[in-house]
mmCIF file of C-alpha atoms in Angstrom:
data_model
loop_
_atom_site.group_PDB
_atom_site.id
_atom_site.type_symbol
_atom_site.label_atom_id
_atom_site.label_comp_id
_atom_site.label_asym_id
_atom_site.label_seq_id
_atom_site.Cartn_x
_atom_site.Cartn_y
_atom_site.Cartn_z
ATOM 1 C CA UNK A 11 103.146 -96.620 -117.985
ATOM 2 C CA UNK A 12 102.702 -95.282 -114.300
ATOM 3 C CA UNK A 13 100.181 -97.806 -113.263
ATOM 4 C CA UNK A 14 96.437 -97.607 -112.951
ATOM 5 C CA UNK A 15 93.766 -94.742 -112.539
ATOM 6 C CA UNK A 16 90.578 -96.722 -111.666
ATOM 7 C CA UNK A 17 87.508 -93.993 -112.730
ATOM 8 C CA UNK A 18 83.775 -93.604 -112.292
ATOM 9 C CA UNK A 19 81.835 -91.456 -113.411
ATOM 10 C CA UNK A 20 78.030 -90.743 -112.532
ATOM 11 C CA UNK A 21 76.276 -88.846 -114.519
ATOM 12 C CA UNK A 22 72.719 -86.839 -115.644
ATOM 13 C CA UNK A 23 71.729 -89.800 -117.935
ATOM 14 C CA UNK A 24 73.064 -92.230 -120.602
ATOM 15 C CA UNK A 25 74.306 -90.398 -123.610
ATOM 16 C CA UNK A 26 77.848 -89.138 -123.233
ATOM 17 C CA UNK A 27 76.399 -86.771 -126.051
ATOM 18 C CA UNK A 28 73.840 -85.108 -123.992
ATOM 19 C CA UNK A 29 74.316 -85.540 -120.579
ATOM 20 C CA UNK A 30 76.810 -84.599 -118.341
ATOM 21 C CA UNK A 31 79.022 -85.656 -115.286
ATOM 22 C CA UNK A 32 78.079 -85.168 -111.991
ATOM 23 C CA UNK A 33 80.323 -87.081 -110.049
ATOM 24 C CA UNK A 34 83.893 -88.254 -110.732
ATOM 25 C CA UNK A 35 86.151 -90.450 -109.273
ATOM 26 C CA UNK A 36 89.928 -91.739 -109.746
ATOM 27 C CA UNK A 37 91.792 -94.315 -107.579
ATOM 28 C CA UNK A 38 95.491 -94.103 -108.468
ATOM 29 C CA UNK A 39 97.389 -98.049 -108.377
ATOM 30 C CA UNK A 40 100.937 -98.786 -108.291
ATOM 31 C CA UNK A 41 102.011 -101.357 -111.073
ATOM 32 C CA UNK A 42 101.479 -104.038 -108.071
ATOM 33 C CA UNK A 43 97.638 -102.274 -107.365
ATOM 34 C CA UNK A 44 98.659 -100.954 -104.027
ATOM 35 C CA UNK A 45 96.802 -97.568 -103.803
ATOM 36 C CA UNK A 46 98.645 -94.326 -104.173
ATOM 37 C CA UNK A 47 95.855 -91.668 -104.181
ATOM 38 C CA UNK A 48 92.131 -91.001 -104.198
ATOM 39 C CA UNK A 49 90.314 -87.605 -106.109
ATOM 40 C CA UNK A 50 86.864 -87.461 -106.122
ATOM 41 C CA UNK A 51 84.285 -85.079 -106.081
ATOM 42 C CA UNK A 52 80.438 -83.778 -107.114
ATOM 43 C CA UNK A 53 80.380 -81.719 -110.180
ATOM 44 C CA UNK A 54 78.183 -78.431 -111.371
ATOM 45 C CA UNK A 55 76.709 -80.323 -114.934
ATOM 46 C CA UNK A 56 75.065 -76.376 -115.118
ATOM 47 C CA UNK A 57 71.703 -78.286 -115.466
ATOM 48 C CA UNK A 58 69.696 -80.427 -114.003
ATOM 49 C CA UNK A 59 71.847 -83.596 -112.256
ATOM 50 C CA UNK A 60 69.161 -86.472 -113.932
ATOM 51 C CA UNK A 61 68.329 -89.417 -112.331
ATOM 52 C CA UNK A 62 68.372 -89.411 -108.577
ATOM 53 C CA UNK A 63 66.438 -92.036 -107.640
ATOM 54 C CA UNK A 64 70.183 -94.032 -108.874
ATOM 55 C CA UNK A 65 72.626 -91.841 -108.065
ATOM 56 C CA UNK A 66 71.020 -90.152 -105.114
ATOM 57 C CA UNK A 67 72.315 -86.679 -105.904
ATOM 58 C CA UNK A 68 69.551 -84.364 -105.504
ATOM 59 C CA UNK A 69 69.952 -80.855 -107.856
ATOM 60 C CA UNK A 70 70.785 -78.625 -104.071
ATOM 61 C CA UNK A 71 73.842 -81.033 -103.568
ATOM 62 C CA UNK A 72 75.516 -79.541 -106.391
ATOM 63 C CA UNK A 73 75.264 -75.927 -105.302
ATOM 64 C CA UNK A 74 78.664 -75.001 -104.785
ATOM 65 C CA UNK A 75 80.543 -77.746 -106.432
ATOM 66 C CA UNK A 76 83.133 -77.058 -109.439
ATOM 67 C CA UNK A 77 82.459 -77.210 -112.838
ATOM 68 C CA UNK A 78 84.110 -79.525 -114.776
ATOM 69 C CA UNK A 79 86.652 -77.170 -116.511
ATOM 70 C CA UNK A 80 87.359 -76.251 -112.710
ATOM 71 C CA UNK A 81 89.082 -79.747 -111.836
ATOM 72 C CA UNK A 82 90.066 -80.791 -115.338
ATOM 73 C CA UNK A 83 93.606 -79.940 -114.444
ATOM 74 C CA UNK A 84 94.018 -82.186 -111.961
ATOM 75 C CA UNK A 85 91.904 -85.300 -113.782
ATOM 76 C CA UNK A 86 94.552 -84.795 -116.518
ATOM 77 C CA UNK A 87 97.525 -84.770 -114.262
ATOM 78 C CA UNK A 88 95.846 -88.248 -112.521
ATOM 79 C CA UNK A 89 95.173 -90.185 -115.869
ATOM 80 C CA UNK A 90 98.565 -88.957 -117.510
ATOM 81 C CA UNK A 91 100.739 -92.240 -118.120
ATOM 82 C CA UNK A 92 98.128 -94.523 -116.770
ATOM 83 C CA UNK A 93 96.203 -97.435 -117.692
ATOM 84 C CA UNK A 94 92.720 -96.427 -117.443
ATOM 85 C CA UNK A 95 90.885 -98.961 -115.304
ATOM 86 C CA UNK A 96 86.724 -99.285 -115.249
ATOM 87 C CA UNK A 97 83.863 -101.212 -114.840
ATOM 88 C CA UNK A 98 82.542 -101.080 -118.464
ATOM 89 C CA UNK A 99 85.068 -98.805 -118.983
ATOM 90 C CA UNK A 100 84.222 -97.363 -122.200
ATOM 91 C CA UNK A 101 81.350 -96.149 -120.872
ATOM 92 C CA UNK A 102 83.244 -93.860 -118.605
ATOM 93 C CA UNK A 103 85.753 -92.847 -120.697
ATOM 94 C CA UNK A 104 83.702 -91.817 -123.253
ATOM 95 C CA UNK A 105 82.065 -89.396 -120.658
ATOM 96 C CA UNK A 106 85.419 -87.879 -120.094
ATOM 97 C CA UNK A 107 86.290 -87.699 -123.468
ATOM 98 C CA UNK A 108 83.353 -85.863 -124.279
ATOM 99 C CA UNK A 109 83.824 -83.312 -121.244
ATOM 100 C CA UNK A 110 87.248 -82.608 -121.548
ATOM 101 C CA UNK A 111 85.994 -81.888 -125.783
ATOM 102 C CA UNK A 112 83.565 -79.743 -124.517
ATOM 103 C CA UNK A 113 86.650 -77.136 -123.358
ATOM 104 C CA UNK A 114 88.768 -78.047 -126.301
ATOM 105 C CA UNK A 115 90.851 -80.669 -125.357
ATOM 106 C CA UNK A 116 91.791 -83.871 -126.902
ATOM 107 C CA UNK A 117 92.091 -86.892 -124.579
ATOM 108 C CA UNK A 118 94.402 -89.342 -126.007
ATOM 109 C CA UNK A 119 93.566 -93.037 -126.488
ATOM 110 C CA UNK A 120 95.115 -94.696 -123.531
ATOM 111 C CA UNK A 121 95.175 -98.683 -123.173
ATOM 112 C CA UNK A 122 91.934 -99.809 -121.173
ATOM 113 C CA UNK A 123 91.092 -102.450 -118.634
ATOM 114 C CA UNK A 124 87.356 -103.467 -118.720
ATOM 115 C CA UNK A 125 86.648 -105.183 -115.070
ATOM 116 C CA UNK A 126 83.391 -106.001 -116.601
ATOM 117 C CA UNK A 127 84.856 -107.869 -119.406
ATOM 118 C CA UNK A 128 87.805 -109.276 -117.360
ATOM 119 C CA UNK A 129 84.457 -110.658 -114.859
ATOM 120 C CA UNK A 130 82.918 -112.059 -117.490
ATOM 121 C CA UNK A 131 85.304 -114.754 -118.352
ATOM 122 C CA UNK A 132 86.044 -115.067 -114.273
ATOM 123 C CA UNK A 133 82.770 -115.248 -112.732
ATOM 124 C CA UNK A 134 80.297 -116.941 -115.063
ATOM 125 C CA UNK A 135 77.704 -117.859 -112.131
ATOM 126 C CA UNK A 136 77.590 -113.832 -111.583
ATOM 127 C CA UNK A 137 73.532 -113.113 -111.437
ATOM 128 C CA UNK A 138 74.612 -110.312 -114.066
ATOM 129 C CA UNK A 139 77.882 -108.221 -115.155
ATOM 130 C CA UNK A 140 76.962 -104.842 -113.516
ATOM 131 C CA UNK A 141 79.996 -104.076 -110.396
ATOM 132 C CA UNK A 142 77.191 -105.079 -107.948
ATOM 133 C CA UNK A 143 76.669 -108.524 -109.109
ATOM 134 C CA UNK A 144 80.703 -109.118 -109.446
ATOM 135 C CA UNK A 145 81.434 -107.730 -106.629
ATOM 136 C CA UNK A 146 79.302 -109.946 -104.674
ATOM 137 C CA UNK A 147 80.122 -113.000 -106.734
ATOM 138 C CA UNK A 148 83.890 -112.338 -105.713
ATOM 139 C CA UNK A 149 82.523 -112.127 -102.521
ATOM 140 C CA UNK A 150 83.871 -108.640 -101.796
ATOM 141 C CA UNK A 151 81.462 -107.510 -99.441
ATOM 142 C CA UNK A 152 79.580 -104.840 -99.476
ATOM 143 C CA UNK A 153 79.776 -101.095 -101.314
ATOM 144 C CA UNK A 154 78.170 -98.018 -101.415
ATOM 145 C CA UNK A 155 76.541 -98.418 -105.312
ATOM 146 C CA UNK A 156 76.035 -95.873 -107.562
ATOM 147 C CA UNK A 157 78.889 -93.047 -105.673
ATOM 148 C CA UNK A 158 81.271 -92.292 -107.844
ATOM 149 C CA UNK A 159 84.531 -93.066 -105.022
ATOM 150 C CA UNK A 160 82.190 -96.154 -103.691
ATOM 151 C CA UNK A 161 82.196 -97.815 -107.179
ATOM 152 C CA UNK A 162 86.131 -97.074 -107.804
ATOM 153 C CA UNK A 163 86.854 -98.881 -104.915
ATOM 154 C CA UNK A 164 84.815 -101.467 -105.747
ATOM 155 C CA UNK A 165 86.375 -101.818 -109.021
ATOM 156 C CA UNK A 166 90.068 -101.618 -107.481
ATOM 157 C CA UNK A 167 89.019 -104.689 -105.103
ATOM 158 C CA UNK A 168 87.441 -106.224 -108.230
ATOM 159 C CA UNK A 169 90.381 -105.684 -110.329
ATOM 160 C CA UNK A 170 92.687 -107.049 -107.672
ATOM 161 C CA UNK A 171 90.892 -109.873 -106.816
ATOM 162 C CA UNK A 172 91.029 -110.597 -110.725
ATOM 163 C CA UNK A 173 94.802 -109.865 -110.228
ATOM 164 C CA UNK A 174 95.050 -113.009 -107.531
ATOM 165 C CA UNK A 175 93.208 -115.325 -110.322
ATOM 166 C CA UNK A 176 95.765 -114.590 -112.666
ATOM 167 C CA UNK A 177 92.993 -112.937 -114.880
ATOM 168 C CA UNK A 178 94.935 -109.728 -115.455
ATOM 169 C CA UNK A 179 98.679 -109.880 -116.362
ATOM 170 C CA UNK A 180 101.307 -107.517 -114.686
ATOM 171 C CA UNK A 181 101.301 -104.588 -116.745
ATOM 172 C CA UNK A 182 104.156 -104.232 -119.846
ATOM 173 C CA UNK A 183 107.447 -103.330 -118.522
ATOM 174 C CA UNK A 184 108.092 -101.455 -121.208
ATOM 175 C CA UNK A 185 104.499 -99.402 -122.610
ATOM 176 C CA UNK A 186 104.846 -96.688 -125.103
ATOM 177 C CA UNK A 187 104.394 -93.146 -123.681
ATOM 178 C CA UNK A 188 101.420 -91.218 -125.428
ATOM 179 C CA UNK A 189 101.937 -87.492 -125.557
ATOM 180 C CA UNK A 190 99.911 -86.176 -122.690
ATOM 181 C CA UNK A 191 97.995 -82.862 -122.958
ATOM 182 C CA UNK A 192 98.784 -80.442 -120.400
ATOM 183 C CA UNK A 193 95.532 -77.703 -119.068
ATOM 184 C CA UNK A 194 96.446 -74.167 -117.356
ATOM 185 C CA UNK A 195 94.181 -74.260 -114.285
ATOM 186 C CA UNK A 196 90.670 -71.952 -114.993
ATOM 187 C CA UNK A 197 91.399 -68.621 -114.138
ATOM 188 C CA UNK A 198 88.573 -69.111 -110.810
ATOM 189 C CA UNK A 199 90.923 -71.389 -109.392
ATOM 190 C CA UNK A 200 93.796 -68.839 -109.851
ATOM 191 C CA UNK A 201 92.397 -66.513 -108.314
ATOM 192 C CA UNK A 202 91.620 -67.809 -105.355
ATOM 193 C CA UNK A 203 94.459 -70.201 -104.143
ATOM 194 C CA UNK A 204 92.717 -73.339 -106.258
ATOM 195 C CA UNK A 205 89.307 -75.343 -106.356
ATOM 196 C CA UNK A 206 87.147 -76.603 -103.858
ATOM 197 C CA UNK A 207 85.828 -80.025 -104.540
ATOM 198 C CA UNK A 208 82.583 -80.968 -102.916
ATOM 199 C CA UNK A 209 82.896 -84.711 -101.833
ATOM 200 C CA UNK A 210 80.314 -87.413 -100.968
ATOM 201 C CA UNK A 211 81.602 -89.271 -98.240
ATOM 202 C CA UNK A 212 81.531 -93.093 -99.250
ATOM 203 C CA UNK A 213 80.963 -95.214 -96.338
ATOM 204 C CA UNK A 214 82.249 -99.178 -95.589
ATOM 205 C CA UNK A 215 79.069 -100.297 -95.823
ATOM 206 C CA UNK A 216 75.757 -100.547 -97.906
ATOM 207 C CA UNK A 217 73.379 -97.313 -97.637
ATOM 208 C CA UNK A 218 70.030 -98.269 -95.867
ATOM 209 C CA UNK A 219 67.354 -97.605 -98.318
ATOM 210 C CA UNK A 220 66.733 -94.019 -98.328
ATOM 211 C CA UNK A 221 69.743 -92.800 -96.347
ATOM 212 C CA UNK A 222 71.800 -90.167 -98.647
ATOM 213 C CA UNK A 223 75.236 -90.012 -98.185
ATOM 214 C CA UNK A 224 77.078 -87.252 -96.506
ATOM 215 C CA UNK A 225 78.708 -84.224 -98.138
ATOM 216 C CA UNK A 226 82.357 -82.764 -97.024
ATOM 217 C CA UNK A 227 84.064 -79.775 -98.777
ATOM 218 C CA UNK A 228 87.159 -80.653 -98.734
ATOM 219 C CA UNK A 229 90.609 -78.639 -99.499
ATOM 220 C CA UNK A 230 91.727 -77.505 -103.188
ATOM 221 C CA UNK A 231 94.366 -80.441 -103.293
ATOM 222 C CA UNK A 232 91.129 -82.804 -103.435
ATOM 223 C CA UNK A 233 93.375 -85.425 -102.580
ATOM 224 C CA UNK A 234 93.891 -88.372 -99.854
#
């Protein structure tokens, strides 16, 4: 294995059945968690982008962003070889796996690394098990909730303050390598020089109530 991807995911509602993704996320970690590189960006869900009111992604912030066949090039390429790294991170791989079925492709089981679960045995006086109430009981400070980059880097601080605890062990030395599918890029993004990602900016600290976040389009490569 490579290291970590650290995902989130928001999306139109609960059911990785019926709804769809609006927002993704990956934080690539070295095996030591020292950040390599950050994707993120809003998604077209060719619908209506659910609830807003927790997400805060109103239906016009989507006009112009890719679809999710668009970037599922690169979201392969940044979870190949990885441990895949999540609060309650079935949850958002099961979105994943569900989009990437949606254009035929097969995601491969992966080994996972639930923060959620990993807080549960750490932080027993959390309020609750949701990122927010972790992250605060780690005293991590404050995040933007409920972004999709916001809550990654939550999760990475969550995951390495875990890592300090000794709640989460190195990762194997030796993991076995799972056949990785490789995706030709969608013919849009051929034709014109690659794919625009639409990204919501996530600030360092907490969103007064009401305030949206900010929107940059940012290059094809998507990444920092």
């Amino acid at each position: 294995m490579n290291g970590y991807a650290v995902v989130d995911v928001e999306a139109t509602g609960r059911s990785p059945w019926r709804h769809r993704v609006v927002e993704v996320a990956v934080v690539q970690l070295d095996a030591g968690l020292r950040a390599e590189r950050e994707f993120s960006t809003l998604v077209d869900p060719v619908g209506p982008v659910g609830p807003t009111h927790v997400h805060r992604i109103a239906q016009e912030d989507v006009v112009g962003a890719p679809r999710f066949r668009q970037i599922a090039p690169q979201l392969l390429e940044l979870l190949a070889g990885r441990v895949l790294v999540g609060h309650h991170v079935t949850c958002d791989r099961a979105f994943l796996e569900r989009e990437f079925a949606r254009i035929g492709v097969v995601l491969p089981p992966v080994p996972l690394l639930c923060t959620m679960r990993t807080a549960r045995r750490l932080l027993p006086e959390a309020g609750g098990f949701g990122l927010a109430a972790c992250v605060e009981a780690a005293g991590l400070g404050w995040f933007p909730a409920h972004t999709a980059l916001g809550d990654a880097r939550a999760t990475v601080e969550l995951l390495r303050h875990c890592r300090r605890t000794g709640a989460v062990e190195e990762l194997p030395p030796q993991a076995p390598v799972v056949p990785w599918p490789r995706l030709a890029p969608a013919r849009s993004a051929r034709e014109h020089g690659g794919v625009p990602l639409l990204r919501r900016l996530a600030p360092l600290g907490p969103w007064p109530a009401g305030v949206e976040g900010p929107r940059a389009l940012i290059g094809a490569a998507g990444y920092e």
